[in-house]
Amino acid sequence: MKSILPLAAVFLAVVHQGGCAVLRPRAENFKLFAYSGEDMVGLNVFASDGLVYAGDSSSLDKSSISNLTISTDDARDSTWHVTVDSSNGSSTGYWTIQASDSGLETVSVSTSQDSGTTTGFGLYGAWAYHISSSGDIEMNYRATPTETDGLYLIKWDPTSTTDDSATAVQLRTQSPVPVTKDKN
Ligand SMILES: *[C@@H]1O[C@H](CO)[C@@H](O)[C@H](O)[C@H]1NC(C)=O
Ligand SMILES: *[C@@H]1O[C@H](CO)[C@@H](O)[C@H](O)[C@H]1NC(C)=O
């Protein structure tokens, strides 16, 4: 299996040469899946109590879990509008990165655009990025372990430095290829 990182480098090189037109594609109603090497192959990305997780949601209170569907309604405005579906019904929010004391930043779905960074998000092909204030394309999502095996809290590394407890993940719109199970 090929490593994801060289591929990301290729994409970044292409993005830089492509100019602005490719940086802000309009995209409607996509879902995200988390990938990291062979350990995380298309984990489902969802929210619980507003925070964004990936992986096995079975240990969480079902009523707290929301499915997320994202769209960008304006090609120039790189805000991600999130439709949040839970047992309480459907609502809308914004994909948000919020500074936090721990170094890694919180990734959440917030109801207000004032609670953190809600602009600068985009997709390059199937890959989620954030464009920094200096114009750099960043793919700094991290998966931090929780008490449940296979369940990760998604965070953002503002400095691109490696945090020991966090795994670099790619958030992609591509769902995992289903594994064919041998029924015998
Ligand atoms: C649904 O409502 C219950 C009760 O108010 C609340 O505890 C729960 O967090 C809500 N779920 C979501 C996904 O907002
Ligand atoms: C969330 O998605 C799962 C898997 O697609 C589905 O089974 C479940 O019914 C969805 N829940 C809500 C509240 O839409």
Short mmCIF file of C-alpha atoms and ligand atoms in Angstrom, two decimals:
data_model
loop_
_atom_site.label_atom_id
_atom_site.label_comp_id
_atom_site.label_asym_id
_atom_site.label_seq_id
_atom_site.Cartn_x
_atom_site.Cartn_y
_atom_site.Cartn_z
CA MET A 1 0.00 0.00 0.00
CA LYS A 2 1.30 3.42 -0.91
CA SER A 3 1.89 5.99 1.78
CA ILE A 4 -0.48 8.93 1.75
CA LEU A 5 2.15 11.59 2.41
CA PRO A 6 3.99 11.63 -0.93
CA LEU A 7 0.61 11.77 -2.61
CA ALA A 8 -0.35 14.79 -0.50
CA ALA A 9 2.89 16.47 -1.54
CA VAL A 10 2.01 15.92 -5.17
CA PHE A 11 -1.43 17.43 -4.64
CA LEU A 12 0.05 20.45 -2.90
CA ALA A 13 2.45 21.02 -5.76
CA VAL A 14 -0.45 20.85 -8.22
CA VAL A 15 -2.53 23.23 -6.12
CA HIS A 16 0.27 25.79 -6.10
CA GLN A 17 0.61 25.72 -9.87
CA GLY A 18 -3.08 25.65 -10.55
CA GLY A 19 -3.91 29.14 -9.36
CA CYS A 20 -6.91 30.28 -7.43
CA ALA A 21 -9.59 28.80 -9.65
CA VAL A 22 -8.99 25.31 -8.36
CA LEU A 23 -8.68 26.36 -4.74
CA ARG A 24 -12.30 27.10 -4.14
CA PRO A 25 -14.40 24.53 -5.86
CA ARG A 26 -18.08 24.55 -5.16
CA ALA A 27 -19.13 21.32 -3.55
CA GLU A 28 -22.51 20.13 -2.43
CA ASN A 29 -23.60 17.60 0.12
CA PHE A 30 -20.49 15.65 0.79
CA LYS A 31 -19.52 13.58 3.80
CA LEU A 32 -16.05 13.14 5.22
CA PHE A 33 -14.05 10.02 6.02
CA ALA A 34 -10.75 9.83 7.90
CA TYR A 35 -7.72 8.10 6.42
CA SER A 36 -4.29 7.44 7.88
CA GLY A 37 -2.09 4.81 6.31
CA GLU A 38 -3.31 1.28 6.89
CA ASP A 39 -4.68 1.97 10.37
CA MET A 40 -7.53 4.26 9.43
CA VAL A 41 -9.14 3.49 6.14
CA GLY A 42 -12.16 5.69 5.67
CA LEU A 43 -13.46 6.02 9.23
CA ASN A 44 -16.87 7.66 9.43
CA VAL A 45 -16.64 11.32 10.51
CA PHE A 46 -19.50 12.46 12.77
CA ALA A 47 -20.22 14.84 15.66
CA SER A 48 -21.11 14.24 19.27
CA ASP A 49 -22.02 17.20 21.48
CA GLY A 50 -20.72 19.46 18.73
CA LEU A 51 -17.23 17.94 18.59
CA VAL A 52 -16.03 16.13 15.50
CA TYR A 53 -15.01 12.46 15.86
CA ALA A 54 -14.03 9.64 13.54
CA GLY A 55 -14.50 5.94 13.95
CA ASP A 56 -16.52 3.67 16.17
CA SER A 57 -19.44 5.56 17.72
CA SER A 58 -20.91 2.57 19.58
CA SER A 59 -19.60 3.63 23.01
CA LEU A 60 -21.22 7.08 22.80
CA ASP A 61 -24.75 7.98 23.82
CA LYS A 62 -26.79 7.53 20.65
CA SER A 63 -28.83 10.66 21.29
CA SER A 64 -25.63 12.75 21.22
CA ILE A 65 -24.51 11.56 17.78
CA SER A 66 -25.04 13.57 14.61
CA ASN A 67 -24.36 12.67 11.01
CA LEU A 68 -22.75 15.49 9.08
CA THR A 69 -23.38 16.55 5.51
CA ILE A 70 -21.34 19.49 4.27
CA SER A 71 -21.80 21.93 1.43
CA THR A 72 -20.23 25.15 0.23
CA ASP A 73 -22.96 27.29 -1.22
CA ASP A 74 -20.80 30.01 -2.69
CA ALA A 75 -17.60 29.37 -4.59
CA ARG A 76 -15.99 32.51 -3.20
CA ASP A 77 -16.99 31.98 0.37
CA SER A 78 -15.05 29.06 1.76
CA THR A 79 -17.38 28.52 4.68
CA TRP A 80 -18.50 24.94 5.17
CA HIS A 81 -22.20 24.72 5.96
CA VAL A 82 -22.96 21.55 7.86
CA THR A 83 -26.32 19.82 7.99
CA VAL A 84 -26.49 18.03 11.30
CA ASP A 85 -28.84 15.03 11.47
CA SER A 86 -29.50 13.41 14.82
CA SER A 87 -32.33 11.73 16.67
CA ASN A 88 -33.42 15.28 17.57
CA GLY A 89 -33.94 16.14 13.93
CA SER A 90 -32.00 18.23 11.49
CA SER A 91 -30.22 21.54 12.05
CA THR A 92 -27.40 23.50 10.45
CA GLY A 93 -24.04 24.75 11.62
CA TYR A 94 -20.55 25.73 10.52
CA TRP A 95 -17.39 23.63 10.30
CA THR A 96 -15.19 25.36 12.87
CA ILE A 97 -11.60 25.29 14.10
CA GLN A 98 -11.19 26.79 17.54
CA ALA A 99 -7.97 27.56 19.41
CA SER A 100 -7.51 25.59 22.59
CA ASP A 101 -5.07 25.57 25.51
CA SER A 102 -3.73 22.13 24.65
CA GLY A 103 -1.90 23.18 21.47
CA LEU A 104 -4.01 21.13 19.12
CA GLU A 105 -7.11 23.04 18.12
CA THR A 106 -10.69 21.85 18.44
CA VAL A 107 -12.67 20.87 15.34
CA SER A 108 -16.38 21.30 15.90
CA VAL A 109 -19.70 22.14 14.33
CA SER A 110 -20.83 25.44 15.78
CA THR A 111 -24.06 27.31 15.42
CA SER A 112 -22.34 30.69 15.19
CA GLN A 113 -19.62 31.99 12.90
CA ASP A 114 -18.16 33.90 15.84
CA SER A 115 -16.88 30.93 17.78
CA GLY A 116 -13.71 30.26 15.81
CA THR A 117 -12.36 29.97 12.27
CA THR A 118 -15.23 29.20 9.91
CA THR A 119 -13.70 30.30 6.61
CA GLY A 120 -10.84 29.09 4.44
CA PHE A 121 -12.04 25.51 4.07
CA GLY A 122 -11.94 23.71 0.78
CA LEU A 123 -11.55 20.50 -1.12
CA TYR A 124 -8.82 19.71 -3.54
CA GLY A 125 -10.14 16.73 -5.37
CA ALA A 126 -11.45 14.62 -2.53
CA TRP A 127 -9.06 16.08 0.08
CA ALA A 128 -10.06 18.56 2.76
CA TYR A 129 -7.75 21.49 3.39
CA HIS A 130 -7.67 24.81 5.17
CA ILE A 131 -6.00 27.80 3.61
CA SER A 132 -4.02 29.83 6.12
CA SER A 133 -4.14 33.61 6.41
CA SER A 134 -0.84 33.71 4.54
CA GLY A 135 -2.33 31.68 1.71
CA ASP A 136 -0.79 28.30 2.43
CA ILE A 137 -2.76 25.14 1.84
CA GLU A 138 -2.73 23.12 5.04
CA MET A 139 -3.95 19.59 5.73
CA ASN A 140 -3.19 19.46 9.44
CA TYR A 141 -6.07 17.36 10.77
CA ARG A 142 -5.11 15.06 13.63
CA ALA A 143 -6.82 12.06 15.21
CA THR A 144 -6.40 11.90 18.96
CA PRO A 145 -7.25 8.68 20.77
CA THR A 146 -10.19 8.44 23.15
CA GLU A 147 -10.94 5.90 25.86
CA THR A 148 -12.58 3.75 23.19
CA ASP A 149 -10.40 1.78 20.79
CA GLY A 150 -11.12 2.86 17.25
CA LEU A 151 -12.74 6.15 18.27
CA TYR A 152 -10.79 9.36 17.68
CA LEU A 153 -11.41 13.01 18.37
CA ILE A 154 -10.53 15.06 15.31
CA LYS A 155 -8.34 18.09 15.95
CA TRP A 156 -6.27 20.56 14.00
CA ASP A 157 -2.58 21.26 14.41
CA PRO A 158 -2.01 24.99 13.91
CA THR A 159 1.76 24.65 13.62
CA SER A 160 2.19 21.47 11.59
CA THR A 161 4.41 20.13 14.33
CA THR A 162 3.87 16.59 15.44
CA ASP A 163 2.11 15.89 18.69
CA ASP A 164 3.01 12.47 20.09
CA SER A 165 -0.52 11.49 20.99
CA ALA A 166 -1.98 12.56 17.68
CA THR A 167 -1.97 10.85 14.31
CA ALA A 168 -1.97 12.88 11.12
CA VAL A 169 -5.17 12.11 9.23
CA GLN A 170 -6.52 13.08 5.88
CA LEU A 171 -10.19 13.95 5.73
CA ARG A 172 -11.52 12.94 2.36
CA THR A 173 -14.91 12.88 0.70
CA GLN A 174 -14.24 9.45 -0.68
CA SER A 175 -15.97 6.64 1.19
CA PRO A 176 -13.92 3.53 1.86
CA VAL A 177 -14.02 0.69 -0.62
CA PRO A 178 -16.18 -1.99 1.00
CA VAL A 179 -14.23 -5.01 2.14
CA THR A 180 -15.61 -8.23 0.70
CA LYS A 181 -16.06 -10.58 3.61
CA ASP A 182 -15.57 -14.30 3.14
CA LYS A 183 -18.80 -15.77 4.39
CA ASN A 184 -17.41 -19.26 4.99
C1 LIG B 1 -30.63 15.75 21.58
O1 LIG B 1 -31.32 16.25 22.72
C2 LIG B 1 -30.85 15.71 23.95
C3 LIG B 1 -31.77 16.22 25.04
O2 LIG B 1 -31.88 17.61 24.98
C4 LIG B 1 -29.42 16.15 24.16
O3 LIG B 1 -28.90 15.60 25.36
C5 LIG B 1 -28.57 15.64 23.01
O4 LIG B 1 -27.25 16.08 23.13
C6 LIG B 1 -29.15 16.13 21.69
N1 LIG B 1 -28.42 15.56 20.59
C7 LIG B 1 -27.80 16.28 19.68
C8 LIG B 1 -27.07 15.53 18.62
O5 LIG B 1 -27.83 17.51 19.66
C1 LIG B 2 -26.72 8.39 10.48
O1 LIG B 2 -26.07 7.60 9.49
C2 LIG B 2 -26.22 6.21 9.70
C3 LIG B 2 -25.40 5.51 8.66
O2 LIG B 2 -25.64 5.99 7.38
C4 LIG B 2 -27.71 5.87 9.62
O3 LIG B 2 -27.88 4.49 9.87
C5 LIG B 2 -28.47 6.66 10.68
O4 LIG B 2 -29.84 6.41 10.56
C6 LIG B 2 -28.21 8.14 10.51
N1 LIG B 2 -28.83 8.86 11.62
C7 LIG B 2 -29.58 9.95 11.45
C8 LIG B 2 -30.16 10.53 12.67
O5 LIG B 2 -29.76 10.45 10.34
#
